[in-house]
mmCIF file of C-alpha atoms in Angstrom:
data_model
loop_
_atom_site.group_PDB
_atom_site.id
_atom_site.type_symbol
_atom_site.label_atom_id
_atom_site.label_comp_id
_atom_site.label_asym_id
_atom_site.label_seq_id
_atom_site.Cartn_x
_atom_site.Cartn_y
_atom_site.Cartn_z
ATOM 1 C CA MET W 433 34.007 -17.340 -24.022
ATOM 2 C CA ASP W 434 37.539 -16.002 -24.491
ATOM 3 C CA GLU W 435 36.197 -13.096 -26.547
ATOM 4 C CA LEU W 436 33.789 -12.175 -23.769
ATOM 5 C CA LEU W 437 36.557 -12.168 -21.162
ATOM 6 C CA THR W 438 39.035 -10.182 -23.241
ATOM 7 C CA THR W 439 36.286 -7.683 -24.089
ATOM 8 C CA THR W 440 35.475 -7.372 -20.380
ATOM 9 C CA LEU W 441 39.138 -6.524 -19.841
ATOM 10 C CA ASP W 442 39.057 -3.932 -22.634
ATOM 11 C CA VAL W 443 36.021 -2.233 -21.123
ATOM 12 C CA LEU W 444 37.629 -2.372 -17.679
ATOM 13 C CA LYS W 445 40.752 -0.609 -19.025
ATOM 14 C CA GLU W 446 38.615 2.143 -20.471
ATOM 15 C CA THR W 447 36.116 2.703 -17.708
ATOM 16 C CA GLY W 448 37.444 1.221 -14.465
ATOM 17 C CA TYR W 449 35.458 -1.243 -12.369
ATOM 18 C CA GLU W 450 32.811 1.106 -11.079
ATOM 19 C CA ARG W 451 31.626 2.329 -14.486
ATOM 20 C CA LEU W 452 31.787 -1.038 -16.213
ATOM 21 C CA THR W 453 28.389 -2.495 -17.117
ATOM 22 C CA ILE W 454 27.522 -5.933 -18.444
ATOM 23 C CA ASP W 455 25.380 -4.145 -21.045
ATOM 24 C CA GLU W 456 28.460 -2.425 -22.433
ATOM 25 C CA VAL W 457 30.376 -5.705 -22.615
ATOM 26 C CA VAL W 458 27.497 -7.529 -24.288
ATOM 27 C CA SER W 459 27.019 -4.737 -26.833
ATOM 28 C CA ARG W 460 30.549 -5.366 -28.109
ATOM 29 C CA VAL W 461 30.449 -9.140 -28.523
ATOM 30 C CA HIS W 462 28.164 -11.611 -30.220
ATOM 31 C CA ALA W 463 26.598 -12.869 -27.018
ATOM 32 C CA SER W 464 23.298 -12.412 -25.294
ATOM 33 C CA LYS W 465 22.940 -10.999 -21.846
ATOM 34 C CA ALA W 466 21.285 -14.245 -20.799
ATOM 35 C CA THR W 467 24.352 -16.231 -21.866
ATOM 36 C CA VAL W 468 26.591 -14.018 -19.766
ATOM 37 C CA TYR W 469 24.382 -14.150 -16.688
ATOM 38 C CA ARG W 470 24.017 -17.903 -16.936
ATOM 39 C CA ARG W 471 27.767 -18.290 -16.481
ATOM 40 C CA TRP W 472 28.626 -15.209 -14.422
ATOM 41 C CA PRO W 473 25.715 -14.104 -12.278
ATOM 42 C CA SER W 474 27.194 -10.706 -11.418
ATOM 43 C CA LYS W 475 29.488 -8.010 -12.737
ATOM 44 C CA SER W 476 31.923 -8.916 -9.989
ATOM 45 C CA ALA W 477 32.026 -12.587 -11.052
ATOM 46 C CA LEU W 478 32.600 -11.589 -14.684
ATOM 47 C CA VAL W 479 35.440 -9.206 -13.830
ATOM 48 C CA VAL W 480 37.138 -11.748 -11.574
ATOM 49 C CA ALA W 481 36.906 -14.348 -14.371
ATOM 50 C CA ALA W 482 38.357 -11.857 -16.871
ATOM 51 C CA PHE W 483 41.256 -10.995 -14.582
ATOM 52 C CA VAL W 484 42.043 -14.625 -13.760
ATOM 53 C CA HIS W 485 41.932 -15.426 -17.475
ATOM 54 C CA ALA W 486 44.305 -12.530 -18.231
ATOM 55 C CA VAL W 487 46.943 -13.645 -15.750
ATOM 56 C CA SER W 488 46.596 -17.364 -16.448
ATOM 57 C CA HIS W 489 49.404 -17.152 -19.028
ATOM 58 C CA LEU W 490 52.046 -16.353 -16.429
ATOM 59 C CA PRO W 491 54.896 -18.807 -16.881
ATOM 60 C CA ALA W 492 55.097 -21.249 -14.009
ATOM 61 C CA GLU W 493 58.866 -21.132 -13.810
ATOM 62 C CA TYR W 494 61.974 -20.102 -15.713
ATOM 63 C CA ASP W 495 65.244 -21.914 -15.239
ATOM 64 C CA THR W 496 67.918 -20.271 -17.342
ATOM 65 C CA GLY W 497 70.836 -21.611 -15.297
ATOM 66 C CA SER W 498 71.781 -18.359 -13.553
ATOM 67 C CA LEU W 499 70.024 -16.030 -11.136
ATOM 68 C CA ARG W 500 70.651 -13.091 -13.451
ATOM 69 C CA GLY W 501 69.067 -14.937 -16.352
ATOM 70 C CA ASP W 502 66.068 -15.959 -14.276
ATOM 71 C CA LEU W 503 65.560 -12.434 -12.896
ATOM 72 C CA LEU W 504 65.876 -10.775 -16.313
ATOM 73 C CA ALA W 505 63.360 -13.241 -17.756
ATOM 74 C CA GLY W 506 61.041 -12.489 -14.850
ATOM 75 C CA MET W 507 61.502 -8.748 -15.385
ATOM 76 C CA ASP W 508 60.683 -8.980 -19.099
ATOM 77 C CA ASP W 509 57.620 -10.957 -18.241
ATOM 78 C CA LEU W 510 56.527 -8.437 -15.605
ATOM 79 C CA LEU W 511 56.998 -5.517 -18.001
ATOM 80 C CA ASN W 512 54.873 -7.292 -20.610
ATOM 81 C CA GLU W 513 52.177 -7.959 -18.021
ATOM 82 C CA MET W 514 52.160 -4.318 -16.920
ATOM 83 C CA GLU W 515 51.926 -3.125 -20.535
ATOM 84 C CA ARG W 516 48.854 -5.301 -20.858
ATOM 85 C CA LEU W 517 47.339 -5.058 -17.382
ATOM 86 C CA ALA W 518 48.407 -1.823 -15.634
ATOM 87 C CA ASP W 519 45.195 -0.016 -16.577
ATOM 88 C CA VAL W 520 43.137 -3.009 -15.496
ATOM 89 C CA MET W 521 44.911 -3.136 -12.143
ATOM 90 C CA ALA W 522 44.368 0.570 -11.616
ATOM 91 C CA GLY W 523 40.664 -0.110 -12.113
ATOM 92 C CA LEU W 524 40.659 -2.883 -9.490
ATOM 93 C CA ILE W 525 42.856 -1.565 -6.654
ATOM 94 C CA ASP W 526 40.032 0.330 -5.027
ATOM 95 C CA GLU W 527 37.307 -2.227 -5.674
ATOM 96 C CA LYS W 528 39.361 -5.056 -4.206
ATOM 97 C CA ARG W 529 39.048 -3.323 -0.820
ATOM 98 C CA ARG W 530 35.341 -4.127 -0.909
ATOM 99 C CA ASN W 531 35.358 -7.330 -2.940
ATOM 100 C CA GLU W 532 37.074 -10.307 -1.317
ATOM 101 C CA GLU W 533 36.845 -12.465 -4.447
ATOM 102 C CA LEU W 534 38.630 -9.803 -6.479
ATOM 103 C CA ALA W 535 41.244 -9.297 -3.772
ATOM 104 C CA THR W 536 41.928 -13.040 -3.810
ATOM 105 C CA ALA W 537 42.172 -13.115 -7.609
ATOM 106 C CA LEU W 538 44.678 -10.260 -7.599
ATOM 107 C CA ARG W 539 46.711 -11.675 -4.730
ATOM 108 C CA GLU W 540 46.796 -15.324 -5.746
ATOM 109 C CA GLY W 541 46.518 -14.994 -9.520
ATOM 110 C CA PHE W 542 49.062 -12.250 -9.934
ATOM 111 C CA LEU W 543 51.144 -11.464 -6.851
ATOM 112 C CA ASP W 544 51.620 -14.863 -5.216
ATOM 113 C CA ALA W 545 52.317 -16.369 -8.635
ATOM 114 C CA ARG W 546 55.168 -13.881 -9.143
ATOM 115 C CA LYS W 547 56.461 -14.437 -5.639
ATOM 116 C CA GLN W 548 56.657 -18.180 -6.225
ATOM 117 C CA VAL W 549 58.513 -17.790 -9.511
ATOM 118 C CA ALA W 550 61.025 -15.479 -7.789
ATOM 119 C CA ALA W 551 61.349 -17.791 -4.779
ATOM 120 C CA GLY W 552 62.226 -20.665 -7.111
ATOM 121 C CA ALA W 553 64.896 -18.579 -8.836
ATOM 122 C CA PHE W 554 66.459 -17.524 -5.509
ATOM 123 C CA ALA W 555 66.356 -21.081 -4.168
ATOM 124 C CA ARG W 556 68.237 -22.409 -7.212
ATOM 125 C CA ALA W 557 70.733 -19.528 -6.923
ATOM 126 C CA ARG W 558 71.362 -20.370 -3.277
ATOM 127 C CA GLU W 559 71.915 -24.006 -4.200
ATOM 128 C CA ARG W 560 74.436 -22.955 -6.881
ATOM 129 C CA GLY W 561 76.187 -20.693 -4.366
ATOM 130 C CA GLU W 562 75.402 -17.561 -6.371
ATOM 131 C CA ILE W 563 73.948 -15.588 -3.487
ATOM 132 C CA ALA W 564 74.817 -14.991 0.146
ATOM 133 C CA PRO W 565 73.376 -17.676 2.444
ATOM 134 C CA ASP W 566 71.639 -14.982 4.497
ATOM 135 C CA ALA W 567 70.218 -13.040 1.532
ATOM 136 C CA ASP W 568 66.774 -11.789 2.593
ATOM 137 C CA VAL W 569 64.643 -13.301 -0.167
ATOM 138 C CA GLU W 570 61.429 -12.157 1.528
ATOM 139 C CA VAL W 571 62.482 -8.544 0.909
ATOM 140 C CA LEU W 572 64.403 -9.097 -2.334
ATOM 141 C CA TRP W 573 61.565 -10.580 -4.353
ATOM 142 C CA GLN W 574 59.365 -7.523 -3.724
ATOM 143 C CA ILE W 575 61.769 -4.835 -4.912
ATOM 144 C CA ALA W 576 61.471 -5.228 -8.675
ATOM 145 C CA PRO W 577 57.669 -5.617 -8.863
ATOM 146 C CA ALA W 578 57.256 -2.815 -6.310
ATOM 147 C CA VAL W 579 59.340 -0.308 -8.252
ATOM 148 C CA VAL W 580 57.767 -1.306 -11.577
ATOM 149 C CA MET W 581 54.226 -0.994 -10.212
ATOM 150 C CA PHE W 582 55.063 2.249 -8.387
ATOM 151 C CA ARG W 583 56.250 3.776 -11.647
ATOM 152 C CA TRP W 584 53.355 2.474 -13.660
ATOM 153 C CA LEU W 585 50.456 2.946 -11.278
ATOM 154 C CA MET W 586 51.516 5.840 -9.043
ATOM 155 C CA MET W 587 53.810 7.909 -11.277
ATOM 156 C CA GLY W 588 51.831 7.088 -14.419
ATOM 157 C CA GLU W 589 54.986 6.207 -16.379
ATOM 158 C CA SER W 590 55.869 3.043 -18.222
ATOM 159 C CA VAL W 591 59.212 1.404 -17.430
ATOM 160 C CA PRO W 592 61.545 0.872 -20.411
ATOM 161 C CA ARG W 593 63.166 -2.537 -20.660
ATOM 162 C CA GLU W 594 66.707 -1.175 -20.049
ATOM 163 C CA GLU W 595 65.574 0.388 -16.781
ATOM 164 C CA GLY W 596 63.973 -2.837 -15.685
ATOM 165 C CA HIS W 597 67.228 -4.651 -16.406
ATOM 166 C CA ARG W 598 69.200 -2.001 -14.467
ATOM 167 C CA LEU W 599 66.956 -2.684 -11.475
ATOM 168 C CA VAL W 600 68.007 -6.329 -11.628
ATOM 169 C CA ASP W 601 71.711 -5.586 -12.160
ATOM 170 C CA GLU W 602 72.167 -2.633 -9.831
ATOM 171 C CA VAL W 603 69.660 -3.324 -7.067
ATOM 172 C CA VAL W 604 68.445 -6.896 -6.720
ATOM 173 C CA LEU W 605 71.569 -8.865 -7.714
ATOM 174 C CA PRO W 606 74.073 -6.826 -5.637
ATOM 175 C CA LEU W 607 71.851 -7.137 -2.569
ATOM 176 C CA ALA W 608 71.397 -10.869 -3.134
ATOM 177 C CA ARG W 609 75.138 -11.433 -3.549
ATOM 178 C CA ALA W 610 76.110 -9.363 -0.536
ATOM 179 C CA GLY W 611 73.410 -10.628 1.804
ATOM 180 C CA ARG W 612 72.860 -8.983 5.155
ATOM 181 C CA ARG W 613 76.578 -8.275 5.470
ATOM 182 C CA VAL W 614 75.959 -5.138 3.423
ATOM 183 C CA SER W 615 73.955 -3.712 6.264
ATOM 184 C CA ALA W 616 77.021 -3.633 8.518
ATOM 185 C CA PRO W 617 78.580 -0.228 7.925
ATOM 186 C CA ALA W 618 82.017 -1.816 7.533
ATOM 187 C CA THR W 619 81.176 -3.789 4.357
ATOM 188 C CA PRO W 620 81.858 -2.061 2.031
ATOM 189 C CA PRO W 621 83.682 0.513 4.136
ATOM 190 C CA PRO W 622 82.046 3.926 3.800
ATOM 191 C CA PRO W 623 84.428 6.854 3.492
ATOM 192 C CA PRO W 624 84.855 8.562 6.883
ATOM 193 C CA PRO W 625 82.143 11.163 7.409
ATOM 194 C CA ARG W 626 83.283 14.719 6.946
ATOM 195 C CA ARG W 627 81.439 17.517 8.669
ATOM 196 C CA ARG W 628 80.583 20.489 6.561
ATOM 197 C CA HIS W 629 81.637 23.081 9.100
ATOM 198 C CA ALA W 630 84.542 21.298 10.813
ATOM 199 C CA PRO W 631 88.092 22.481 10.210
ATOM 200 C CA PRO W 632 89.941 20.399 7.593
ATOM 201 C CA SER W 633 91.405 17.329 9.252
ATOM 202 C CA SER W 634 94.794 17.318 7.495
ATOM 203 C CA MET B 1356 36.313 24.516 5.635
ATOM 204 C CA ASP B 1357 38.779 22.061 7.178
ATOM 205 C CA GLU B 1358 35.916 19.926 8.452
ATOM 206 C CA LEU B 1359 34.433 19.726 4.980
ATOM 207 C CA LEU B 1360 37.729 18.603 3.473
ATOM 208 C CA THR B 1361 38.509 16.016 6.146
ATOM 209 C CA THR B 1362 34.960 14.674 5.847
ATOM 210 C CA THR B 1363 35.412 14.424 2.079
ATOM 211 C CA LEU B 1364 38.501 12.349 2.771
ATOM 212 C CA ASP B 1365 36.589 10.114 5.194
ATOM 213 C CA VAL B 1366 33.868 9.466 2.636
ATOM 214 C CA LEU B 1367 36.500 8.831 -0.031
ATOM 215 C CA LYS B 1368 38.147 6.197 2.183
ATOM 216 C CA GLU B 1369 34.844 4.438 2.646
ATOM 217 C CA THR B 1370 33.402 4.588 -0.839
ATOM 218 C CA GLY B 1371 36.196 5.340 -3.323
ATOM 219 C CA TYR B 1372 36.025 8.192 -5.821
ATOM 220 C CA GLU B 1373 33.346 6.823 -8.071
ATOM 221 C CA ARG B 1374 30.717 6.297 -5.367
ATOM 222 C CA LEU B 1375 31.426 9.491 -3.459
ATOM 223 C CA THR B 1376 28.643 12.075 -3.698
ATOM 224 C CA ILE B 1377 28.617 15.688 -2.545
ATOM 225 C CA ASP B 1378 25.237 14.905 -0.956
ATOM 226 C CA GLU B 1379 26.876 12.329 1.297
ATOM 227 C CA VAL B 1380 29.618 14.747 2.332
ATOM 228 C CA VAL B 1381 27.133 17.554 3.039
ATOM 229 C CA SER B 1382 24.900 15.262 5.063
ATOM 230 C CA ARG B 1383 27.773 14.720 7.513
ATOM 231 C CA VAL B 1384 28.838 18.324 8.095
ATOM 232 C CA HIS B 1385 27.122 21.546 9.068
ATOM 233 C CA ALA B 1386 27.260 23.057 5.616
ATOM 234 C CA SER B 1387 24.793 23.631 2.834
ATOM 235 C CA LYS B 1388 25.186 22.207 -0.617
ATOM 236 C CA ALA B 1389 25.208 25.775 -1.961
ATOM 237 C CA THR B 1390 28.222 26.633 0.204
ATOM 238 C CA VAL B 1391 30.123 23.664 -1.130
ATOM 239 C CA TYR B 1392 29.282 24.354 -4.756
ATOM 240 C CA ARG B 1393 30.168 28.036 -4.424
ATOM 241 C CA ARG B 1394 33.714 27.079 -3.550
ATOM 242 C CA TRP B 1395 34.146 23.742 -5.359
ATOM 243 C CA PRO B 1396 31.952 23.591 -8.436
ATOM 244 C CA SER B 1397 32.351 19.826 -8.935
ATOM 245 C CA LYS B 1398 32.990 16.608 -7.085
ATOM 246 C CA SER B 1399 36.383 16.431 -8.770
ATOM 247 C CA ALA B 1400 37.362 19.908 -7.511
ATOM 248 C CA LEU B 1401 36.291 18.996 -3.977
ATOM 249 C CA VAL B 1402 38.235 15.736 -3.959
ATOM 250 C CA VAL B 1403 41.370 17.387 -5.333
ATOM 251 C CA ALA B 1404 41.113 20.070 -2.625
ATOM 252 C CA ALA B 1405 40.665 17.423 0.060
ATOM 253 C CA PHE B 1406 43.682 15.445 -1.147
ATOM 254 C CA VAL B 1407 45.912 18.524 -1.442
ATOM 255 C CA HIS B 1408 44.826 19.562 2.053
ATOM 256 C CA ALA B 1409 45.624 16.087 3.395
ATOM 257 C CA VAL B 1410 49.172 16.045 2.029
ATOM 258 C CA SER B 1411 49.913 19.690 2.805
ATOM 259 C CA HIS B 1412 51.417 18.688 6.154
ATOM 260 C CA LEU B 1413 54.320 16.841 4.606
ATOM 261 C CA PRO B 1414 57.514 18.188 6.128
ATOM 262 C CA ALA B 1415 59.532 20.192 3.636
ATOM 263 C CA GLU B 1416 62.835 18.779 4.773
ATOM 264 C CA TYR B 1417 64.559 16.864 7.559
ATOM 265 C CA ASP B 1418 68.206 17.400 8.331
ATOM 266 C CA THR B 1419 69.252 15.090 11.129
ATOM 267 C CA GLY B 1420 72.966 15.200 10.285
ATOM 268 C CA SER B 1421 73.250 11.696 8.781
ATOM 269 C CA LEU B 1422 71.732 9.974 5.777
ATOM 270 C CA ARG B 1423 70.492 7.153 7.986
ATOM 271 C CA GLY B 1424 68.744 9.642 10.283
ATOM 272 C CA ASP B 1425 67.180 11.466 7.361
ATOM 273 C CA LEU B 1426 65.993 8.259 5.678
ATOM 274 C CA LEU B 1427 64.534 6.823 8.882
ATOM 275 C CA ALA B 1428 62.686 10.093 9.526
ATOM 276 C CA GLY B 1429 61.409 10.003 5.951
ATOM 277 C CA MET B 1430 60.321 6.383 6.384
ATOM 278 C CA ASP B 1431 58.410 7.128 9.610
ATOM 279 C CA ASP B 1432 56.707 9.988 7.855
ATOM 280 C CA LEU B 1433 55.800 7.833 4.863
ATOM 281 C CA LEU B 1434 54.375 5.089 7.092
ATOM 282 C CA ASN B 1435 52.241 7.657 8.914
ATOM 283 C CA GLU B 1436 50.986 9.046 5.610
ATOM 284 C CA MET B 1437 50.108 5.575 4.344
ATOM 285 C CA GLU B 1438 48.257 4.776 7.572
ATOM 286 C CA ARG B 1439 46.186 7.896 6.959
ATOM 287 C CA LEU B 1440 45.990 7.967 3.160
ATOM 288 C CA ALA B 1441 46.415 4.463 1.687
ATOM 289 C CA ASP B 1442 42.668 3.945 1.358
ATOM 290 C CA VAL B 1443 42.270 7.385 -0.172
ATOM 291 C CA MET B 1444 45.004 6.684 -2.699
ATOM 292 C CA ALA B 1445 43.421 3.363 -3.602
ATOM 293 C CA GLY B 1446 40.257 5.315 -4.359
ATOM 294 C CA LEU B 1447 42.090 7.737 -6.650
ATOM 295 C CA ILE B 1448 44.527 5.571 -8.631
ATOM 296 C CA ASP B 1449 41.969 4.662 -11.241
ATOM 297 C CA GLU B 1450 40.247 8.048 -11.414
ATOM 298 C CA LYS B 1451 43.533 9.874 -11.925
ATOM 299 C CA ARG B 1452 43.834 8.164 -15.317
ATOM 300 C CA ARG B 1453 40.832 10.198 -16.451
ATOM 301 C CA ASN B 1454 41.258 13.327 -14.331
ATOM 302 C CA GLU B 1455 44.335 15.411 -15.076
ATOM 303 C CA GLU B 1456 43.809 17.688 -12.080
ATOM 304 C CA LEU B 1457 43.743 14.710 -9.735
ATOM 305 C CA ALA B 1458 46.790 13.169 -11.418
ATOM 306 C CA THR B 1459 48.677 16.437 -10.902
ATOM 307 C CA ALA B 1460 47.619 16.666 -7.254
ATOM 308 C CA LEU B 1461 48.822 13.115 -6.581
ATOM 309 C CA ARG B 1462 52.070 13.549 -8.490
ATOM 310 C CA GLU B 1463 53.056 17.010 -7.290
ATOM 311 C CA GLY B 1464 51.423 17.051 -3.875
ATOM 312 C CA PHE B 1465 52.546 13.622 -2.781
ATOM 313 C CA LEU B 1466 55.144 11.962 -4.998
ATOM 314 C CA ASP B 1467 57.297 14.881 -6.154
ATOM 315 C CA ALA B 1468 57.260 16.268 -2.626
ATOM 316 C CA ARG B 1469 58.715 12.995 -1.320
ATOM 317 C CA LYS B 1470 61.221 12.822 -4.138
ATOM 318 C CA GLN B 1471 62.508 16.304 -3.269
ATOM 319 C CA VAL B 1472 62.857 15.503 0.414
ATOM 320 C CA ALA B 1473 64.838 12.361 -0.483
ATOM 321 C CA ALA B 1474 66.963 14.215 -3.054
ATOM 322 C CA GLY B 1475 67.939 16.757 -0.383
ATOM 323 C CA ALA B 1476 68.938 13.995 2.026
ATOM 324 C CA PHE B 1477 71.075 12.240 -0.616
ATOM 325 C CA ALA B 1478 72.697 15.521 -1.706
ATOM 326 C CA ARG B 1479 73.748 16.316 1.881
ATOM 327 C CA ALA B 1480 75.024 12.736 2.300
ATOM 328 C CA ARG B 1481 77.113 13.050 -0.866
ATOM 329 C CA GLU B 1482 78.557 16.322 0.397
ATOM 330 C CA ARG B 1483 79.468 14.644 3.695
ATOM 331 C CA GLY B 1484 81.093 11.753 1.832
ATOM 332 C CA GLU B 1485 78.615 9.254 3.258
ATOM 333 C CA ILE B 1486 77.644 7.694 -0.066
ATOM 334 C CA ALA B 1487 79.453 6.623 -3.211
ATOM 335 C CA PRO B 1488 79.890 9.473 -5.695
ATOM 336 C CA ASP B 1489 78.135 7.435 -8.394
ATOM 337 C CA ALA B 1490 75.217 6.291 -6.228
ATOM 338 C CA ASP B 1491 72.143 6.240 -8.461
ATOM 339 C CA VAL B 1492 69.850 8.569 -6.520
ATOM 340 C CA GLU B 1493 67.228 8.504 -9.277
ATOM 341 C CA VAL B 1494 66.693 4.798 -8.570
ATOM 342 C CA LEU B 1495 67.449 4.873 -4.823
ATOM 343 C CA TRP B 1496 64.777 7.383 -3.811
ATOM 344 C CA GLN B 1497 62.019 5.237 -5.329
ATOM 345 C CA ILE B 1498 62.775 1.964 -3.595
ATOM 346 C CA ALA B 1499 61.356 2.663 -0.127
ATOM 347 C CA PRO B 1500 58.112 4.377 -1.238
ATOM 348 C CA ALA B 1501 57.664 1.740 -3.947
ATOM 349 C CA VAL B 1502 57.955 -1.216 -1.571
ATOM 350 C CA VAL B 1503 55.777 0.478 1.069
ATOM 351 C CA MET B 1504 53.038 1.328 -1.445
ATOM 352 C CA PHE B 1505 53.290 -2.117 -3.075
ATOM 353 C CA ARG B 1506 52.691 -3.749 0.283
ATOM 354 C CA TRP B 1507 49.893 -1.398 1.276
ATOM 355 C CA LEU B 1508 48.030 -0.991 -2.009
ATOM 356 C CA MET B 1509 48.724 -4.204 -3.898
ATOM 357 C CA MET B 1510 49.241 -6.800 -1.151
ATOM 358 C CA GLY B 1511 46.708 -5.144 1.167
ATOM 359 C CA GLU B 1512 49.094 -5.303 4.144
ATOM 360 C CA SER B 1513 50.336 -2.517 6.364
ATOM 361 C CA VAL B 1514 54.090 -2.196 6.889
ATOM 362 C CA PRO B 1515 55.288 -2.308 10.522
ATOM 363 C CA ARG B 1516 57.808 0.332 11.511
ATOM 364 C CA GLU B 1517 60.629 -2.205 12.060
ATOM 365 C CA GLU B 1518 60.226 -3.500 8.523
ATOM 366 C CA GLY B 1519 60.319 0.024 7.147
ATOM 367 C CA HIS B 1520 63.541 0.623 9.050
ATOM 368 C CA ARG B 1521 65.010 -2.649 7.746
ATOM 369 C CA LEU B 1522 64.315 -1.445 4.205
ATOM 370 C CA VAL B 1523 66.434 1.625 4.937
ATOM 371 C CA ASP B 1524 69.223 -0.325 6.665
ATOM 372 C CA GLU B 1525 69.404 -3.397 4.455
ATOM 373 C CA VAL B 1526 68.416 -2.061 1.059
ATOM 374 C CA VAL B 1527 68.710 1.692 0.531
ATOM 375 C CA LEU B 1528 71.773 2.516 2.657
ATOM 376 C CA PRO B 1529 73.968 -0.388 1.446
ATOM 377 C CA LEU B 1530 73.199 0.468 -2.181
ATOM 378 C CA ALA B 1531 73.896 4.164 -1.576
ATOM 379 C CA ARG B 1532 77.210 3.435 0.133
ATOM 380 C CA ALA B 1533 78.400 0.960 -2.471
ATOM 381 C CA GLY B 1534 77.257 2.906 -5.537
ATOM 382 C CA ARG B 1535 77.345 1.313 -8.964
ATOM 383 C CA ARG B 1536 80.453 -0.644 -7.999
ATOM 384 C CA VAL B 1537 78.156 -3.226 -6.482
ATOM 385 C CA SER B 1538 76.873 -4.090 -9.915
ATOM 386 C CA ALA B 1539 80.283 -5.370 -10.981
ATOM 387 C CA PRO B 1540 80.253 -9.102 -10.193
ATOM 388 C CA ALA B 1541 83.701 -8.817 -8.572
ATOM 389 C CA THR B 1542 82.547 -6.619 -5.644
ATOM 390 C CA PRO B 1543 81.816 -8.512 -3.460
ATOM 391 C CA PRO B 1544 83.107 -11.610 -5.269
ATOM 392 C CA PRO B 1545 80.368 -14.194 -5.755
ATOM 393 C CA PRO B 1546 81.372 -17.794 -5.103
ATOM 394 C CA PRO B 1547 81.968 -19.677 -8.366
ATOM 395 C CA PRO B 1548 78.716 -21.076 -9.757
ATOM 396 C CA ARG B 1549 78.182 -24.769 -9.211
ATOM 397 C CA ARG B 1550 75.955 -26.713 -11.546
ATOM 398 C CA ARG B 1551 73.468 -29.004 -10.010
ATOM 399 C CA HIS B 1552 74.063 -31.894 -12.384
ATOM 400 C CA ALA B 1553 77.792 -31.501 -12.975
ATOM 401 C CA PRO B 1554 80.161 -34.069 -11.444
ATOM 402 C CA PRO B 1555 81.553 -32.917 -8.090
ATOM 403 C CA SER B 1556 84.566 -30.712 -8.698
ATOM 404 C CA SER B 1557 86.791 -32.045 -5.938
#
């Protein structure tokens, strides 16, 4: 059955959800249409099964001993997933608006799974005293996947590993360490504003 | 012609690109199919025109006098656009992989336009001394649109205005003010890591 599901994913990458047909999938594997329909009575059921199968290899948890290590491992994993699944996701984003089962598969199978892995990493970091007690984990966990998916799905660019790591080192970690204090203009102190057209102050 | 283009957008929201037909659009407006085809010889041409028309109202530039003002204005604008266009974008993300004209319309009409508005705001802020000289604008401009689109398109949630403003105040502005210095572990100094299973240190 694995071959049928991975082939469904291949066809989905090529055609998108709307153009995918069970005929096309069956023509590429050694299976009869009856076999497919017996297990998955609709195209929608087959695609959901293929997507769930594709994301079922997500690691449940990393625990490298430091937040940086955990976040870099999570980033590498996300970049691998996008390499493999970005085209599939592009083919499902519209359909999931009409298909509750697909929306659930995408949300629970992919997004909530990532959120939980990140939440675990931040919780351990807080326990170790690596991050500010008031760090806003609810916002922080979204930043890396959001930027990676934005680049991949909206800009149509892949994200090189070094850039993914820079996101961790220059965006997520500094915000986590500083916590909400950073939002107070005094920490770190911004240079005094200078007005373009004002006379020089010294 | 405006009515035809806004109706095309309405149909696109409801059905997605693949299911949209010119027949359906024509049936809703006082226009003949011949009129449509004379101007837009294909469904793809019509959809591109409708999308370009929809994003043509993006403001070229804000200049409120402060980076915070500019970024909040940009955020409000983005949230309004997503309210209006998120469903349309969902319907185009997959098709743009196969349709270069659509990909260009999305990239240039929507994304590059936003990037330029943000770049102008950051450039003025740098001139006023509001942000660190080494602030990484190439990364910073992406964060807010990425998180907003992630929430809207991937998580299927809208983003309330207060949350959009928090993204500006607690993520983008602190990073812009601190610059790459924040990535050095010493600024601000993280508390020394404590290991969960190590003997208590005092």
